[in-house]
CSV table of C-alpha atoms in Angstrom, one decimal:
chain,number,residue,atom,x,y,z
A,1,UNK,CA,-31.9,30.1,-7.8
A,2,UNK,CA,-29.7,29.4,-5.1
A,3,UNK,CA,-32.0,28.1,-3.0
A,4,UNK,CA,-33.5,25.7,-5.8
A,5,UNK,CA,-29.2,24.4,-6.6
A,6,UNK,CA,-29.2,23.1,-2.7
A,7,UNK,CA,-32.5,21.7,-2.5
A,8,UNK,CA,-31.9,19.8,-5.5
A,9,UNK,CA,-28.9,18.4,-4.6
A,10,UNK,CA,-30.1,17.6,-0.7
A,11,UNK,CA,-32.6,15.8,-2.8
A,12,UNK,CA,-30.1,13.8,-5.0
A,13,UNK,CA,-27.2,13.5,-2.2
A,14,UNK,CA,-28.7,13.2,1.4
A,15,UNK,CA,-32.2,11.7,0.2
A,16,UNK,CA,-31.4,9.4,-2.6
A,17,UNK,CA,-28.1,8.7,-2.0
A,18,UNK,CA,-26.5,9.3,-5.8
A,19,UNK,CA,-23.2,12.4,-5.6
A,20,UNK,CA,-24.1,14.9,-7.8
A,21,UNK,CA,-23.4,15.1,-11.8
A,22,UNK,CA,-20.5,17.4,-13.4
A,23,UNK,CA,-23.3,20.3,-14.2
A,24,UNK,CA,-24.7,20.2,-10.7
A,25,UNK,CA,-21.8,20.2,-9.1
A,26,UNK,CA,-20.7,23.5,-10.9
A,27,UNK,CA,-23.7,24.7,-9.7
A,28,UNK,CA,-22.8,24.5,-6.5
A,29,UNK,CA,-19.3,26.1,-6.5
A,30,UNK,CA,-21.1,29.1,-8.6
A,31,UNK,CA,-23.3,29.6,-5.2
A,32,UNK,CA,-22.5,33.2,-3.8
A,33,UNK,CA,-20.6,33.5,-0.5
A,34,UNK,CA,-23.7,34.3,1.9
A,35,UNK,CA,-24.8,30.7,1.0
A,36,UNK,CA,-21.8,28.9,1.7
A,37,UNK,CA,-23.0,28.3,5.2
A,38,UNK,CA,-25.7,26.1,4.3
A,39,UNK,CA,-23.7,24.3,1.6
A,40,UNK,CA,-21.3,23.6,4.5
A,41,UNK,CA,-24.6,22.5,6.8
A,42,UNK,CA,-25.3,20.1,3.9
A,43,UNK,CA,-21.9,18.7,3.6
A,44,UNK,CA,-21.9,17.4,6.9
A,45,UNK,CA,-25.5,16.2,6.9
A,46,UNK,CA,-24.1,14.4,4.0
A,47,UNK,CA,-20.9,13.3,5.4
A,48,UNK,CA,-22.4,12.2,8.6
A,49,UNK,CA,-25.4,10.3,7.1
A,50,UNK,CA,-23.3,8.1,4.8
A,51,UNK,CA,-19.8,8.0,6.2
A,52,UNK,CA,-20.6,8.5,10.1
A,53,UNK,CA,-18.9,10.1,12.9
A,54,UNK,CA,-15.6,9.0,12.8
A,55,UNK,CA,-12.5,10.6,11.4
A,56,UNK,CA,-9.3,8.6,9.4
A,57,UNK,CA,-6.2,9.8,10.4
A,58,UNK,CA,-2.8,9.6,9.0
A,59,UNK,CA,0.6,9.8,8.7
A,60,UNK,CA,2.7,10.2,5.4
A,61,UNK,CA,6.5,9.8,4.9
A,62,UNK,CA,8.8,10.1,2.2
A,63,UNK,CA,11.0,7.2,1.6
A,64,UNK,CA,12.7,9.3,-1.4
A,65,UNK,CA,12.8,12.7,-1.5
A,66,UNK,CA,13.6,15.1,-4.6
A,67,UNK,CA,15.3,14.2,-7.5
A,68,UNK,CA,11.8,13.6,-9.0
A,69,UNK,CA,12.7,13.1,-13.2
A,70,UNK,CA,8.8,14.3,-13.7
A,71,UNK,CA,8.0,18.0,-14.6
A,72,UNK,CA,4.7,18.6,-11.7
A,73,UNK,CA,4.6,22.2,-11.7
A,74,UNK,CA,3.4,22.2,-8.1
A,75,UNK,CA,6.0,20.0,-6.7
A,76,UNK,CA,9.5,21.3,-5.1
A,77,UNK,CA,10.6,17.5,-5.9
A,78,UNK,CA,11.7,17.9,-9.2
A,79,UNK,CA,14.8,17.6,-10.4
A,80,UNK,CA,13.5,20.0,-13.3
A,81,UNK,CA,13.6,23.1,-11.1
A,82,UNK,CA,15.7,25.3,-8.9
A,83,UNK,CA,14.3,24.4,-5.8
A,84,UNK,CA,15.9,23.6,-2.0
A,85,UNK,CA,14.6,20.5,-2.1
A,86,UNK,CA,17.6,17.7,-2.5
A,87,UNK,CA,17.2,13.9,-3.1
A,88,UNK,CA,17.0,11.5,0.3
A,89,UNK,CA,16.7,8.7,0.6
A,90,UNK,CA,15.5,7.3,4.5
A,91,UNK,CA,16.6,3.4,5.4
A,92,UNK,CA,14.2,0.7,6.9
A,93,UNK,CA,14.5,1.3,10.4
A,94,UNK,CA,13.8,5.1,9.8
A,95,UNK,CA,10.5,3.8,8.1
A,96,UNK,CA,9.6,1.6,11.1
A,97,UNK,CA,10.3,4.9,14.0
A,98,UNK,CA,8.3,7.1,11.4
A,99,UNK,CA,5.5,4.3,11.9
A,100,UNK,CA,5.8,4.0,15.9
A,101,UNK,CA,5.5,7.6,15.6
A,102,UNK,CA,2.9,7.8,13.5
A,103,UNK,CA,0.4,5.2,15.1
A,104,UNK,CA,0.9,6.8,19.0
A,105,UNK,CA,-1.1,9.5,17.2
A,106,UNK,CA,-4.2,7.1,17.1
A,107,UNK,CA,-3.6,7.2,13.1
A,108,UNK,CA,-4.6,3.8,11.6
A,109,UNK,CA,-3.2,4.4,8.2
A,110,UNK,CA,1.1,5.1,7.3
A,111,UNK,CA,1.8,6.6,4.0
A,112,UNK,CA,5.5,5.5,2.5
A,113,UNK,CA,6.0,8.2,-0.3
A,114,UNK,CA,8.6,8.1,-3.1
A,115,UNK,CA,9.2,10.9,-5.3
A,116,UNK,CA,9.8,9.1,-8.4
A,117,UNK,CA,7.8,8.6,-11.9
A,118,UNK,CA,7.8,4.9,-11.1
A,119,UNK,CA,9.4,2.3,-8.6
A,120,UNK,CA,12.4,0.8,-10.0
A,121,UNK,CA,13.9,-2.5,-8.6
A,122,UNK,CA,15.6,-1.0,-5.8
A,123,UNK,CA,12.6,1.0,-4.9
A,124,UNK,CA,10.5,-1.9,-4.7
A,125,UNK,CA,13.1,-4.2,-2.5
A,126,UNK,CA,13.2,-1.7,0.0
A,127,UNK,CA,9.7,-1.2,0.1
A,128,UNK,CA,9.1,-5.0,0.8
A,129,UNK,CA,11.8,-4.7,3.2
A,130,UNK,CA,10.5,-1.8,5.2
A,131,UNK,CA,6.4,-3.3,4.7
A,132,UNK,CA,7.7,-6.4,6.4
A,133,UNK,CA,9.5,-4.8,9.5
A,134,UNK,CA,6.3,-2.0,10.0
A,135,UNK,CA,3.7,-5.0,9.9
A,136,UNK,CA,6.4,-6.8,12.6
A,137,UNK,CA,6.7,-3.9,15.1
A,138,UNK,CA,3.8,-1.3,14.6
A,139,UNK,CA,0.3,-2.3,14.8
A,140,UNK,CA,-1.0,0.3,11.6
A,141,UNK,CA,-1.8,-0.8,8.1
A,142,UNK,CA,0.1,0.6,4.8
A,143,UNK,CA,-0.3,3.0,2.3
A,144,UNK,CA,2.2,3.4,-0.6
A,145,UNK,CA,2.8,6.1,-3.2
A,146,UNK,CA,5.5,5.7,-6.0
A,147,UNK,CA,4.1,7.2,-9.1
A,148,UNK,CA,2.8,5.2,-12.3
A,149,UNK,CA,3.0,1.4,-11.8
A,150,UNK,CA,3.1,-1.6,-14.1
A,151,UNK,CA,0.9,-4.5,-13.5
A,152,UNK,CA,3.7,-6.4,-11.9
A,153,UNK,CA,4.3,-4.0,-9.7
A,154,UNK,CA,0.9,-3.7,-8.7
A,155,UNK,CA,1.0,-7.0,-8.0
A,156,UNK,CA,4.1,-7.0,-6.3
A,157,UNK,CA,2.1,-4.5,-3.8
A,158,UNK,CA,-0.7,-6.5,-3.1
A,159,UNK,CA,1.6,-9.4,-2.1
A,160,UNK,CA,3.5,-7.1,0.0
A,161,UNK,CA,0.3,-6.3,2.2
A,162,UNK,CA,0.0,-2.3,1.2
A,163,UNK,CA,-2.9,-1.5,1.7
A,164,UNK,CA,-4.6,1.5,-0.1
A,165,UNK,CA,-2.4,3.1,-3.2
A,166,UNK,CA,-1.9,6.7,-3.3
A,167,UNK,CA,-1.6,8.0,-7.3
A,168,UNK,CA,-3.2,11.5,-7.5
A,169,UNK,CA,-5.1,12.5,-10.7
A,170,UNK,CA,-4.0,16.0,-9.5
A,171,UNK,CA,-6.7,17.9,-11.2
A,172,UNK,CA,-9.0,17.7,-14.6
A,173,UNK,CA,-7.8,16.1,-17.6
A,174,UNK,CA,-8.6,19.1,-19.6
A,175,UNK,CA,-5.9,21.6,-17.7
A,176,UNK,CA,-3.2,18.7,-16.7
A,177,UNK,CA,-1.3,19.5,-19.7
A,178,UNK,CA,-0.8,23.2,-18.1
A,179,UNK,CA,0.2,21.2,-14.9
A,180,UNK,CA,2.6,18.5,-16.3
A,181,UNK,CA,4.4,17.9,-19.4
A,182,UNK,CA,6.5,14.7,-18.8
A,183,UNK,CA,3.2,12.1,-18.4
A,184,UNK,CA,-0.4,12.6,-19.2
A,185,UNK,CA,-3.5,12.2,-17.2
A,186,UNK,CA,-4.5,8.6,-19.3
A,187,UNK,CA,-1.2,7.4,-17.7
A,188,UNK,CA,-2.3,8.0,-14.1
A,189,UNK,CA,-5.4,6.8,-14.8
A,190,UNK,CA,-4.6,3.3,-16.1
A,191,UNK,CA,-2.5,2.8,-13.0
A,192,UNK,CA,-5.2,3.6,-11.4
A,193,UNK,CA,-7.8,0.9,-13.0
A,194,UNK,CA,-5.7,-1.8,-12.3
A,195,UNK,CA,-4.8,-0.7,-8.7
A,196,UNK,CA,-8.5,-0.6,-8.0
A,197,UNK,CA,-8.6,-4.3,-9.9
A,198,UNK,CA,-6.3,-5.8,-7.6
A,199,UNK,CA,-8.1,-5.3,-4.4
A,200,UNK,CA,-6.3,-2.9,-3.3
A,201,UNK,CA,-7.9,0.6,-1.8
A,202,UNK,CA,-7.4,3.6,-4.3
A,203,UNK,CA,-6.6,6.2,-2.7
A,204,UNK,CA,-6.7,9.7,-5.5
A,205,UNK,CA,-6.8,13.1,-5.2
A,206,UNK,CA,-5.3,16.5,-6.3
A,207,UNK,CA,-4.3,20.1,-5.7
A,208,UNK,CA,-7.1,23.0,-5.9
A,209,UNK,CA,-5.4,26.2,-6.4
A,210,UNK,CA,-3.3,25.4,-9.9
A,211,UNK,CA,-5.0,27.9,-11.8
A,212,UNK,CA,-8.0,25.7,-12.9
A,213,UNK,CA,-11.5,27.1,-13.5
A,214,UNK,CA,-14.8,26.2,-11.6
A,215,UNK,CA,-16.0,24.4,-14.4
A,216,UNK,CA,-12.3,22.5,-14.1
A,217,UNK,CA,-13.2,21.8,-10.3
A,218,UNK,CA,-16.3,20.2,-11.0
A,219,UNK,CA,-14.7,18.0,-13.9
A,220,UNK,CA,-12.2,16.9,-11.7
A,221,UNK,CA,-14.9,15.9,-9.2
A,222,UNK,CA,-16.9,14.1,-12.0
A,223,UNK,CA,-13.3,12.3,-13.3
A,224,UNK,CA,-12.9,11.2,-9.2
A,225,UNK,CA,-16.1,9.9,-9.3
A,226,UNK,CA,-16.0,7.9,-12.2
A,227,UNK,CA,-13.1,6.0,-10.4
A,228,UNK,CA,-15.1,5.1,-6.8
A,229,UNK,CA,-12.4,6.1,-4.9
A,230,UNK,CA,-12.5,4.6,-1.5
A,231,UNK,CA,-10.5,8.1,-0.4
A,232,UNK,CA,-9.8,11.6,-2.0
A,233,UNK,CA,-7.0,13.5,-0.3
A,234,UNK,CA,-7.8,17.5,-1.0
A,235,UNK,CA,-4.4,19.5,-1.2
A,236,UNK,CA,-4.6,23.3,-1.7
A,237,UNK,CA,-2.1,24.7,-3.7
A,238,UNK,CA,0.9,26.1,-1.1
A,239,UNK,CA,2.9,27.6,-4.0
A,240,UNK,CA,6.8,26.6,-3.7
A,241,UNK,CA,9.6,28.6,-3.9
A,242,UNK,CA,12.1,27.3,-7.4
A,243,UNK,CA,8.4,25.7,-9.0
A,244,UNK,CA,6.7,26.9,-12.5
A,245,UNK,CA,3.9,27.8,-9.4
A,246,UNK,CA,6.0,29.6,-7.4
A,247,UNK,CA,3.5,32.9,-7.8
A,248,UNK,CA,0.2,31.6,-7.9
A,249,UNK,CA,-1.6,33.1,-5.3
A,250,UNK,CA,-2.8,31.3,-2.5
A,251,UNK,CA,-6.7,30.2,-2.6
A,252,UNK,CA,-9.5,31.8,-1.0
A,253,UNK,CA,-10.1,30.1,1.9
A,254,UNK,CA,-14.2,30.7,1.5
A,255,UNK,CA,-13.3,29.2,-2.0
A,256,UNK,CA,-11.5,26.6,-0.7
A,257,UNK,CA,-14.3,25.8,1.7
A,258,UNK,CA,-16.9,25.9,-1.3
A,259,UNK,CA,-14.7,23.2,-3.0
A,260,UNK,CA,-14.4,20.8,0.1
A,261,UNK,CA,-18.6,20.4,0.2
A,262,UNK,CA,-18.7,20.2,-3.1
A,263,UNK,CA,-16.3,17.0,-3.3
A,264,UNK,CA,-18.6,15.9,-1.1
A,265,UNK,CA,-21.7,16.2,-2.6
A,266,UNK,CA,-19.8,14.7,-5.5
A,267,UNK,CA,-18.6,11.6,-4.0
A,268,UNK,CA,-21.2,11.4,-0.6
A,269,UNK,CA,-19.5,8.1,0.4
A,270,UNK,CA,-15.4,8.5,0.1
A,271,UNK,CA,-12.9,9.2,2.8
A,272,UNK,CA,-12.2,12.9,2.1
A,273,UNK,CA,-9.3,14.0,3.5
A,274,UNK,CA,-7.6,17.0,4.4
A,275,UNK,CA,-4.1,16.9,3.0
A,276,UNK,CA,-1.3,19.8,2.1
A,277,UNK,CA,-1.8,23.4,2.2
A,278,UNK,CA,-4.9,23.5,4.4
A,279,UNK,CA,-2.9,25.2,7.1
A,280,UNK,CA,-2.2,28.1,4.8
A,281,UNK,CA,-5.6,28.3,3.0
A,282,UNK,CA,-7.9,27.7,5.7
A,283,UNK,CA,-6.0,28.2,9.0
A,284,UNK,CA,-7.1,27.1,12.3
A,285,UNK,CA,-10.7,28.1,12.1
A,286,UNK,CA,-11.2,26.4,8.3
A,287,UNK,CA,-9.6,23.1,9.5
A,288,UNK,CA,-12.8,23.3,11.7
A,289,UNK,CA,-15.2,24.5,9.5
A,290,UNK,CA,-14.2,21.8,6.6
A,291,UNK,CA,-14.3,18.9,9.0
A,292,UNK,CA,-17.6,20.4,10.2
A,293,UNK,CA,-18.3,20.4,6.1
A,294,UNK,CA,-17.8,17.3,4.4
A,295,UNK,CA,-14.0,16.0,5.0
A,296,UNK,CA,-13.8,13.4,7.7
A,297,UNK,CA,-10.0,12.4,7.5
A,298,UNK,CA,-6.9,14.1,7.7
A,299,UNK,CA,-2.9,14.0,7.9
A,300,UNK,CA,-1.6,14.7,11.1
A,301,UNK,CA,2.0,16.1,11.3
A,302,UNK,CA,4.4,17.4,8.6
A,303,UNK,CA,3.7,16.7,4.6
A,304,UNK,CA,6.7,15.5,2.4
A,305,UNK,CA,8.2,19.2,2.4
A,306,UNK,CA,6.1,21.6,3.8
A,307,UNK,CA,4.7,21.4,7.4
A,308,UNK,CA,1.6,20.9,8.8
A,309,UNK,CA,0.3,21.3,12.2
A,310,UNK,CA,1.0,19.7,15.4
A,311,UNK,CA,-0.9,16.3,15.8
A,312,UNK,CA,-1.5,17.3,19.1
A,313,UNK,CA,-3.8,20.3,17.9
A,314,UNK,CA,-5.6,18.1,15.0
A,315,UNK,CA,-6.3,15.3,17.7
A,316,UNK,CA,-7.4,17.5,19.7
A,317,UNK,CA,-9.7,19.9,17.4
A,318,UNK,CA,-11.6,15.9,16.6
A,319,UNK,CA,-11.6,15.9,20.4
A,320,UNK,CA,-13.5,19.3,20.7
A,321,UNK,CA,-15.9,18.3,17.8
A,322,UNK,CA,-16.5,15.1,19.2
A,323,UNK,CA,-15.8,13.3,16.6
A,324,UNK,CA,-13.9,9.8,17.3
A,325,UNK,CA,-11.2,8.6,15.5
A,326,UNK,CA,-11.6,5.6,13.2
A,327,UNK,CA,-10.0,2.3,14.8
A,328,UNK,CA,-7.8,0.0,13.1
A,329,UNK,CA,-10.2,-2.9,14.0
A,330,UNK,CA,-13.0,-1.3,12.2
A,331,UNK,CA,-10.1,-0.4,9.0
A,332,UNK,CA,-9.3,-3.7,8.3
């Protein structure tokens, strides 16, 4: 049976091209552990046949931190909850270093993060302001992520230059009500839709780890797909202290493995990246093993409030796998 699940879907993914249906793709994270090797082996064939050697990396920072009205019960940034995190906010030229910073990495691609439900006015100045001053000094295109958007402000955004939006589905529709109360999924979905009918990149993702089933994984997979996503950042639940979350237990890293090659096989064509919580799930030797099955992006450096691992040893790791890191000329 095993055996039949990955031919089938080398057939389907590497051979014809197509990412795999919701039923098959629950087929493949029901594999048993001894075949996750070859399901990794796939992933890469997959990965390397339709997206090629070379690797996206980025850097993310957070232009407002905590204070978040929203009730995400992953996320240390709500106000909702007893958490360390407080609200800051960073000024332009703080932006522009975190850029300089960011591109001497050899990262093509800089995240500006707010931790709101929307942008208001003031939001949206600032972000024009800083957009402006990081095109000016840092050679490194622009991401943004500010929550739900109207379609003036998605407009607003493509005028400003950003580049690829960042609005996480976070996981299936059928268990975001168990994840958040304060906005449904349909809501992050229509931003969504228009940011994708604006030009812009879409950029959406979510956390695996929130207590979701496998038939939940491979929904949210199917959902992703649906959207052509030109990139899906994969966070693993790193459970905060003060968050609804708090307890959950970490995920199995062999799980967590399963999950990456099946997002590929999903979606055989999309940047998928290695975002929040790998360090913890995976460690050292599963950052390898995932870029060696399926992912071939990642952030480098800290997340919004947990860290991550050196650039240094990321940059390095693509070094020892020699796989090159994507240049801007070929992003643009």
């Amino acid at each position: 049976m095993a055996a039949a699940v990955l031919a089938a879907a080398r057939q389907v993914v590497l051979e014809d091209g197509h990412g795999l249906s919701e039923e098959q793709v629950l087929e493949v994270l029901e594999l048993p552990d001894e075949r996750i090797p070859a399901l990794l082996e796939l992933a890469h064939e997959v990965r390397m046949r339709w997206c090629g050697p070379e690797v996206e990396v980025e850097g993310i920072v957070s232009l407002k931190t905590g204070g978040c009205p929203e009730d995400c019960h992953f996320c240390s940034q709500s106000g909702q909850f007893q958490s360390p995190v407080r609200a800051v906010w960073l000024d332009v030229p703080s932006l522009v270093e975190a850029a300089r910073q960011t591109a001497a990495t050899g990262a093509t691609e800089f995240c500006i993060v707010a931790a709101v439900r929307g942008p208001d006015q003031r939001l949206m100045t600032q972000l024009r302001e800083a957009v402006t001053a990081i095109h000016e000094a840092v050679d490194i295109q622009v991401a943004a992520s500010l929550g739900i958007l109207t379609q003036e402000q998605v407009d607003d955004l493509v005028d400003m230059g950003v580049h690829r939006y960042n609005h996480n589905l976070e996981t299936a529709r059928s268990h975001f009500p168990s994840v958040v109360t304060t906005h449904t999924w349909e809501e992050r979905f229509q931003t969504l839709r228009m940011v994708a009918a604006s030009g812009m990149e879409v950029c959406c993702g979510g956390i695996i780890g929130m207590g979701e089933s496998r038939a939940q994984r491979a929904e949210f997979a199917a959902q992703l797909a649906e959207l052509s996503p030109d990139e899906v950042p994969m966070n693993f639940l790193n459970p905060r202290p003060g968050t609804p979350f708090a307890d959950l237990p970490v995920l199995d890293g062999k799980e967590a493995l399963r999950t990456v090659a099946a997002f590929r096989l999903a979606l055989p064509r999309t940047i998928l990246r290695f975002a929040g919580g790998r360090e913890i799930t995976l460690g050292d030797l599963g950052s390898r093993d995932g870029l060696l099955g399926g992912v071939n992006a990642i952030i480098v450096g800290n997340y919004l409030t947990t860290l991550g691992r050196p650039p240094e040893e990321d940059l390095a790791l693509l070094q020892d796998l020699q796989m090159p890191v994507k240049a801007l000329s070929s992003a643009i």
